Short mmCIF file of C-alpha atoms and ligand atoms in Angstrom, two decimals:
data_model
loop_
_atom_site.label_atom_id
_atom_site.label_comp_id
_atom_site.label_asym_id
_atom_site.label_seq_id
_atom_site.Cartn_x
_atom_site.Cartn_y
_atom_site.Cartn_z
CA MET G 126 6.19 -18.29 -15.50
CA ILE G 127 4.02 -19.71 -12.77
CA VAL G 128 4.35 -23.32 -11.68
CA GLU G 129 1.37 -24.61 -9.66
CA MET G 130 2.04 -27.71 -7.58
CA ARG G 131 -0.67 -30.38 -6.91
CA LYS G 132 -2.43 -30.18 -3.56
CA GLY G 133 -0.14 -31.80 -0.88
CA ALA G 134 2.89 -32.00 -3.10
CA VAL G 135 5.98 -33.11 -1.18
CA LYS G 136 8.99 -30.98 -0.60
CA GLU G 137 11.18 -33.04 -2.99
CA SER G 138 8.80 -32.14 -5.83
CA VAL G 139 8.91 -28.49 -5.07
CA ASP G 140 12.69 -28.63 -4.73
CA ALA G 141 12.94 -30.24 -8.20
CA VAL G 142 11.12 -27.27 -9.69
CA VAL G 143 13.40 -24.85 -7.88
CA GLU G 144 16.42 -26.80 -9.17
CA ARG G 145 15.15 -26.80 -12.73
CA ALA G 146 14.64 -23.02 -12.58
CA GLY G 147 18.22 -22.68 -11.24
CA SER G 148 19.60 -24.75 -14.06
CA PHE G 149 18.17 -22.08 -16.55
CA GLY G 150 19.68 -19.33 -14.37
CA PHE G 151 16.15 -18.13 -13.19
CA ASP G 152 15.20 -16.91 -9.72
CA VAL G 153 12.18 -18.22 -7.88
CA GLN G 154 9.73 -17.13 -5.23
CA LEU G 155 7.50 -19.56 -3.48
CA ASN G 156 4.08 -19.05 -2.18
CA PHE G 157 3.15 -21.80 0.30
CA GLY G 158 -0.56 -21.24 0.21
CA THR G 159 -3.07 -22.90 2.48
CA ASP G 160 -4.15 -25.04 -0.40
CA LYS G 161 -1.18 -25.50 -2.63
CA THR G 162 2.36 -24.31 -3.29
CA VAL G 163 2.87 -21.92 -6.22
CA ILE G 164 6.26 -21.10 -7.62
CA ALA G 165 7.04 -17.95 -9.64
CA VAL G 166 9.89 -18.49 -11.99
CA LEU G 167 11.53 -15.15 -12.54
CA GLY G 168 14.02 -13.85 -15.00
CA SER G 169 14.42 -11.54 -18.02
CA ASN G 170 14.27 -14.42 -20.56
CA THR G 171 11.88 -17.06 -19.00
CA GLY G 172 10.03 -16.74 -22.39
CA GLN G 173 12.81 -18.79 -23.93
CA ALA G 174 12.52 -21.70 -21.62
CA PRO G 175 9.92 -24.37 -22.65
CA THR G 176 7.04 -24.78 -20.19
CA ASP G 177 7.47 -28.59 -20.68
CA ALA G 178 10.75 -28.42 -18.84
CA PHE G 179 8.63 -27.78 -15.70
CA ALA G 180 5.40 -29.57 -16.72
CA VAL G 181 7.17 -32.96 -16.78
CA LEU G 182 8.36 -32.74 -13.16
CA PRO G 183 6.52 -34.81 -10.45
CA GLU G 184 3.42 -33.28 -8.88
CA VAL G 185 3.39 -30.18 -11.14
CA GLU G 186 -0.20 -29.40 -11.80
CA SER G 187 0.14 -26.51 -14.32
CA VAL G 188 2.70 -24.17 -15.86
CA THR G 189 1.37 -20.76 -17.05
CA ARG G 190 3.27 -18.05 -18.80
CA ILE G 191 2.30 -14.66 -17.37
CA MET G 192 2.40 -12.21 -20.09
CA ARG G 193 1.77 -9.18 -17.94
CA PRO G 194 4.82 -7.48 -16.62
CA TYR G 195 3.98 -8.01 -12.91
CA LYS G 196 4.34 -11.49 -11.54
CA LEU G 197 4.57 -11.48 -7.66
CA ALA G 198 1.62 -9.12 -7.25
CA ALA G 199 -0.46 -11.22 -9.54
CA ARG G 200 -3.34 -13.36 -8.28
CA GLU G 201 -1.98 -16.27 -10.35
CA PHE G 202 1.00 -16.44 -8.02
CA LYS G 203 -1.07 -16.06 -4.85
CA PRO G 204 -4.74 -16.92 -5.32
CA GLU G 205 -5.65 -16.15 -1.69
CA ASN G 206 -5.91 -12.42 -0.43
CA SER G 207 -2.72 -11.22 1.39
CA ARG G 208 -3.04 -9.89 4.83
CA VAL G 209 -0.61 -7.44 6.18
CA SER G 210 -0.14 -6.89 9.93
CA ILE G 211 0.69 -3.40 11.19
CA GLY G 212 1.66 -3.70 14.85
CA GLY G 213 -1.16 -6.12 15.39
CA VAL G 214 -3.70 -4.37 13.13
CA GLU G 215 -4.51 -6.62 10.19
CA VAL G 216 -5.15 -5.06 6.76
CA GLY G 217 -6.91 -7.26 4.10
CA GLY G 218 -9.17 -9.11 6.48
CA ASP G 219 -12.76 -8.50 7.26
CA ARG G 220 -12.18 -5.39 9.15
CA VAL G 221 -11.83 -2.06 7.28
CA VAL G 222 -8.81 -0.27 8.77
CA VAL G 223 -8.81 3.46 9.03
CA MET G 224 -5.44 5.39 9.19
CA ALA G 225 -5.92 9.06 9.86
CA GLY G 226 -4.00 12.18 11.07
CA PRO G 227 -2.52 15.33 9.76
CA CYS G 228 -0.87 15.67 6.29
CA ALA G 229 2.30 16.89 8.01
CA VAL G 230 3.65 16.75 11.54
CA GLU G 231 3.74 20.48 12.49
CA SER G 232 4.27 20.52 16.27
CA GLU G 233 3.97 18.28 19.32
CA GLU G 234 0.56 19.82 20.26
CA GLN G 235 -0.84 19.50 16.74
CA LEU G 236 0.15 15.85 16.40
CA MET G 237 -1.02 14.79 19.87
CA THR G 238 -4.33 16.54 19.51
CA ALA G 239 -4.93 14.96 16.12
CA ALA G 240 -3.74 11.51 17.35
CA LYS G 241 -6.02 11.55 20.39
CA ALA G 242 -9.01 12.66 18.37
CA VAL G 243 -8.62 10.05 15.50
CA LYS G 244 -7.97 7.33 18.01
CA ALA G 245 -11.08 8.28 20.06
CA ALA G 246 -13.10 8.18 16.78
CA GLY G 247 -11.94 4.66 16.04
CA ALA G 248 -8.92 5.02 13.69
CA SER G 249 -6.38 2.37 14.21
CA VAL G 250 -3.25 3.85 12.64
CA LEU G 251 -1.84 7.36 12.95
CA ARG G 252 -0.71 9.14 9.81
CA GLY G 253 1.62 12.11 9.64
CA GLY G 254 4.30 13.28 7.24
CA ALA G 255 7.71 14.16 8.50
CA PHE G 256 9.17 14.45 5.06
CA LYS G 257 6.89 16.11 2.52
CA PRO G 258 7.53 15.66 -1.22
CA ARG G 259 6.30 19.01 -2.29
CA THR G 260 5.81 20.07 -5.92
CA SER G 261 7.48 23.43 -5.09
CA PRO G 262 10.89 23.68 -3.39
CA PHE G 263 9.61 26.76 -1.57
CA SER G 264 6.74 24.93 0.26
CA PHE G 265 7.03 23.52 3.77
CA GLN G 266 9.14 20.32 3.48
CA GLY G 267 8.22 18.85 6.84
CA LEU G 268 9.94 18.74 10.33
CA GLU G 269 12.11 15.85 9.12
CA ARG G 270 14.07 14.15 12.00
CA ALA G 271 12.10 16.13 14.61
CA GLY G 272 8.88 14.94 12.92
CA LEU G 273 9.94 11.37 13.24
CA ASP G 274 10.62 11.79 16.90
CA LEU G 275 7.16 13.27 17.42
CA LEU G 276 5.52 10.35 15.68
CA ALA G 277 7.48 7.82 17.75
CA LYS G 278 6.41 9.72 20.81
CA ALA G 279 2.76 9.62 19.74
CA ARG G 280 3.04 5.92 19.01
CA ASP G 281 4.42 5.19 22.47
CA GLU G 282 2.06 7.35 24.36
CA LEU G 283 -1.07 6.25 22.59
CA GLY G 284 -0.09 2.66 21.70
CA MET G 285 -1.06 3.34 18.15
CA PRO G 286 0.90 2.24 15.06
CA VAL G 287 2.25 5.03 12.92
CA ILE G 288 2.61 5.48 9.14
CA THR G 289 4.87 8.02 7.48
CA GLU G 290 6.29 8.67 4.08
CA VAL G 291 9.89 7.97 3.12
CA VAL G 292 11.08 9.99 0.20
CA ASP G 293 14.71 8.97 -0.10
CA SER G 294 16.32 5.45 -0.49
CA GLN G 295 19.15 6.44 1.79
CA ALA G 296 16.68 7.43 4.60
CA VAL G 297 14.77 4.15 4.77
CA GLU G 298 16.51 2.66 7.74
CA MET G 299 16.28 5.99 9.74
CA VAL G 300 12.61 6.42 9.00
CA ALA G 301 11.83 2.72 9.72
CA ALA G 302 13.34 3.01 13.13
CA SER G 303 10.58 5.47 14.24
CA VAL G 304 7.43 4.10 12.58
CA ASP G 305 5.38 0.96 11.82
CA VAL G 306 4.63 1.38 8.16
CA LEU G 307 6.61 3.02 5.41
CA GLN G 308 4.61 5.05 2.84
CA VAL G 309 5.84 5.48 -0.73
CA GLY G 310 4.12 8.48 -2.18
CA SER G 311 2.56 9.03 -5.47
CA ARG G 312 5.49 11.04 -6.88
CA ASN G 313 7.91 8.21 -5.91
CA MET G 314 5.88 5.26 -7.22
CA GLN G 315 8.40 4.65 -9.92
CA ASN G 316 11.54 5.54 -7.76
CA PHE G 317 12.98 2.17 -8.26
CA SER G 318 15.92 2.52 -5.91
CA LEU G 319 13.56 3.64 -3.13
CA LEU G 320 11.16 0.58 -3.92
CA THR G 321 14.18 -1.72 -3.66
CA GLN G 322 15.30 -0.25 -0.41
CA VAL G 323 11.88 -0.52 1.19
CA GLY G 324 11.72 -4.06 -0.06
CA ARG G 325 14.89 -4.85 1.84
CA ASN G 326 13.28 -3.52 4.99
CA HIS G 327 11.04 -5.64 7.13
CA LEU G 328 8.27 -3.08 7.71
CA PRO G 329 5.06 -3.09 5.81
CA VAL G 330 4.88 -0.63 2.85
CA VAL G 331 1.96 1.39 1.65
CA LEU G 332 2.56 2.04 -2.03
CA LYS G 333 0.53 4.80 -3.41
CA ARG G 334 -0.53 5.02 -6.96
CA GLY G 335 1.45 7.39 -9.16
CA TYR G 336 -1.12 9.96 -10.24
CA SER G 337 -0.18 9.40 -13.88
CA CYS G 338 0.31 5.64 -13.72
CA THR G 339 -1.80 2.80 -14.90
CA VAL G 340 -2.81 -0.12 -12.71
CA THR G 341 -0.29 -2.34 -14.57
CA GLU G 342 2.56 0.21 -13.90
CA TRP G 343 1.48 0.23 -10.21
CA LEU G 344 1.42 -3.47 -9.71
CA THR G 345 4.81 -3.75 -11.51
CA ALA G 346 6.16 -1.18 -9.10
CA ALA G 347 4.88 -3.40 -6.24
CA ASP G 348 6.89 -6.23 -7.73
CA TYR G 349 10.01 -4.27 -7.00
CA VAL G 350 9.21 -4.37 -3.26
CA LEU G 351 7.99 -7.96 -3.34
CA ALA G 352 11.05 -9.21 -5.39
CA GLU G 353 13.30 -8.08 -2.52
CA GLY G 354 11.51 -10.42 -0.08
CA ASN G 355 9.17 -7.96 1.58
CA ASP G 356 5.65 -9.38 1.13
CA GLN G 357 3.97 -6.78 3.37
CA VAL G 358 2.77 -4.59 0.58
CA ILE G 359 -0.47 -2.53 0.74
CA LEU G 360 -1.65 -0.57 -2.31
CA CYS G 361 -3.21 2.89 -1.91
CA GLU G 362 -5.42 4.52 -4.59
CA ARG G 363 -5.23 8.21 -4.25
CA GLY G 364 -6.70 9.64 -7.54
CA ILE G 365 -5.24 10.15 -10.94
CA ARG G 366 -4.75 13.15 -13.21
CA THR G 367 -7.48 13.59 -15.81
CA PHE G 368 -8.90 16.54 -17.71
CA GLU G 369 -11.43 17.04 -14.87
CA ASP G 370 -10.43 20.07 -12.63
CA SER G 371 -13.31 20.23 -10.21
CA THR G 372 -11.41 17.91 -7.90
CA ARG G 373 -7.66 17.84 -7.19
CA PHE G 374 -7.30 14.40 -8.83
CA SER G 375 -9.95 12.02 -10.19
CA MET G 376 -10.70 9.29 -7.78
CA ASP G 377 -10.34 6.07 -9.94
CA ILE G 378 -12.94 3.99 -8.07
CA SER G 379 -12.71 1.27 -10.76
CA SER G 380 -9.12 0.50 -9.85
CA LEU G 381 -10.52 -1.21 -6.76
CA PRO G 382 -12.37 -4.13 -8.45
CA VAL G 383 -9.62 -4.22 -11.13
CA ILE G 384 -6.97 -4.66 -8.50
CA LYS G 385 -8.99 -7.17 -6.48
CA LYS G 386 -9.21 -9.28 -9.69
CA ALA G 387 -5.63 -8.92 -10.83
CA SER G 388 -3.83 -8.93 -7.48
CA HIS G 389 -3.85 -10.55 -4.00
CA LEU G 390 -2.54 -7.32 -2.36
CA PRO G 391 -4.77 -5.34 0.04
CA ILE G 392 -5.73 -1.81 -1.10
CA LEU G 393 -6.49 1.34 0.75
CA VAL G 394 -8.13 4.50 -0.63
CA ASP G 395 -6.92 8.02 0.21
CA PRO G 396 -9.98 10.21 -0.43
CA SER G 397 -8.27 13.35 0.87
CA HIS G 398 -5.65 13.79 -1.87
CA ALA G 399 -8.16 12.83 -4.61
CA ALA G 400 -10.85 15.29 -3.30
CA GLY G 401 -8.66 18.26 -2.53
CA HIS G 402 -11.55 19.65 -0.58
CA TYR G 403 -12.92 18.58 2.78
CA SER G 404 -16.57 18.72 1.73
CA LEU G 405 -15.95 15.96 -0.89
CA VAL G 406 -13.96 13.59 1.28
CA PRO G 407 -16.86 11.86 3.01
CA ALA G 408 -18.59 10.78 -0.18
CA LEU G 409 -15.35 9.36 -1.68
CA ALA G 410 -14.57 7.53 1.58
CA LEU G 411 -17.97 5.91 1.66
CA ALA G 412 -17.80 4.97 -2.07
CA ALA G 413 -14.40 3.40 -1.41
CA ILE G 414 -15.69 1.08 1.19
CA ALA G 415 -18.64 0.20 -0.93
CA ALA G 416 -16.28 -0.64 -3.81
CA GLY G 417 -14.21 -3.05 -1.70
CA ALA G 418 -11.40 -0.97 -0.14
CA ASP G 419 -9.53 -2.72 2.71
CA GLY G 420 -9.05 0.59 4.49
CA LEU G 421 -8.72 4.41 4.21
CA LEU G 422 -6.01 6.91 4.69
CA ILE G 423 -7.61 10.25 5.64
CA GLU G 424 -6.19 13.61 6.55
CA VAL G 425 -7.44 15.09 9.83
CA HIS G 426 -6.14 18.28 11.41
CA PRO G 427 -7.17 19.78 14.74
CA ASN G 428 -7.44 23.22 13.07
CA PRO G 429 -7.47 22.92 9.31
CA LYS G 430 -7.42 26.66 8.80
CA GLU G 431 -4.02 26.82 10.42
CA ALA G 432 -2.53 23.82 8.68
CA LEU G 433 0.79 24.27 6.94
CA VAL G 434 -0.10 21.69 4.29
CA ASP G 435 -3.39 20.50 2.78
CA GLY G 436 -5.67 22.34 5.21
CA LEU G 437 -8.40 22.61 2.55
CA GLN G 438 -8.79 18.84 2.23
CA SER G 439 -8.31 18.07 5.94
CA LEU G 440 -11.25 17.04 8.04
CA THR G 441 -11.78 18.48 11.56
CA PRO G 442 -11.92 15.97 14.43
CA SER G 443 -15.70 16.33 14.69
CA ASP G 444 -16.18 15.84 10.93
CA PHE G 445 -13.95 12.76 11.07
CA THR G 446 -15.94 11.39 14.06
CA ARG G 447 -19.21 11.79 12.14
CA LEU G 448 -17.71 10.12 9.03
CA MET G 449 -16.65 7.13 11.02
CA GLU G 450 -20.21 6.44 12.03
CA GLU G 451 -21.30 6.69 8.35
CA LEU G 452 -18.48 4.40 7.32
CA ARG G 453 -19.53 1.86 9.77
CA ALA G 454 -22.94 1.51 8.21
CA ILE G 455 -21.47 1.05 4.76
CA ALA G 456 -18.84 -1.45 5.95
CA GLU G 457 -21.70 -3.48 7.59
CA ALA G 458 -23.73 -3.30 4.40
CA VAL G 459 -20.96 -4.92 2.48
CA GLY G 460 -20.26 -7.65 5.12
CA ARG G 461 -17.41 -6.04 6.86
CA SER G 462 -16.64 -4.35 10.14
CA LEU G 463 -14.90 -1.08 11.00
C1 PEP M 631 0.45 12.03 1.69
O1 PEP M 631 -0.24 11.09 1.84
O2 PEP M 631 1.06 12.77 2.48
C2 PEP M 631 0.86 12.44 0.24
C3 PEP M 631 1.81 13.29 -0.09
O3 PEP M 631 0.06 11.84 -0.68
P1 PEP M 631 0.46 11.54 -2.23
O4 PEP M 631 1.76 10.90 -2.32
O5 PEP M 631 -0.69 10.59 -2.58
O6 PEP M 631 0.30 12.83 -3.00
MN1 MN M 632 -1.46 15.89 2.14
#
């Protein structure tokens, strides 16, 4: 249930709603918006409480039942767009934020070369996987702890925030100590204990879409993080599985306007994992910006032919530099900067 207070409602009136929710045994989350306060009343059986129990309270403007399973990620709860700050880089504002780097951290030289190249081309966040959730147990699993140390080193040397994936709920604290953003991968979108743990952490979270999950399931997964008190959630569309096999996954470009309507959360697009081939990445990246993406997550490798993971879909530094110029033009055309 969503309780919307009147503009300028006093604290006592908000407290009265919180108290009434407590009397039913419900939890609440408050959004002190610029315009008005909105209160989400949360519980497994809010459907049994009459809306009038809240509607009669002073300065309550409206009480709405949300029938969809997600509440905190919903625009009804937070009408204004959320902005997430990653070490001073804002995601969800006018500027389109580009995060780029190798799929996996492979060596100091590989990471530093990639990091310097993507920074010079205008990327503002460095990506790199230290723990790789591979479909096969025999594939390269990442440098793990050593990879985290290299990411922390790159961050310190280049003054660039770093994003990496965390695959295990027990490792959240350890990973968080070395990076600026925690990535929850497609294969873990419904790993609820992992979502809860990243929700208890203070770092921003990029939540990738499960490749066989609906938008509703994705936003409900985001609620697991938000419910723990971490409101720094960024979604990332990375393509879904369909019958089409000419690309690695099918880029669901329509999820962008759908999410913008349904949710206040910022959204990135990862064209690399959707495309599966470097030659297709630029078109998908350009389309994403045109369709309203708040940023991009792109794989760039100094020498894709030698990459241990995802070389075929990785851009070279020079391809990436060229793409950044093209992206700038599209960003400007849709009233944004890059
Ligand atoms: C990644 O970004 O490194 C990755 C593994 O992507 P996804 O979870 O989308 O497959
Ligand atoms: Mn990859």
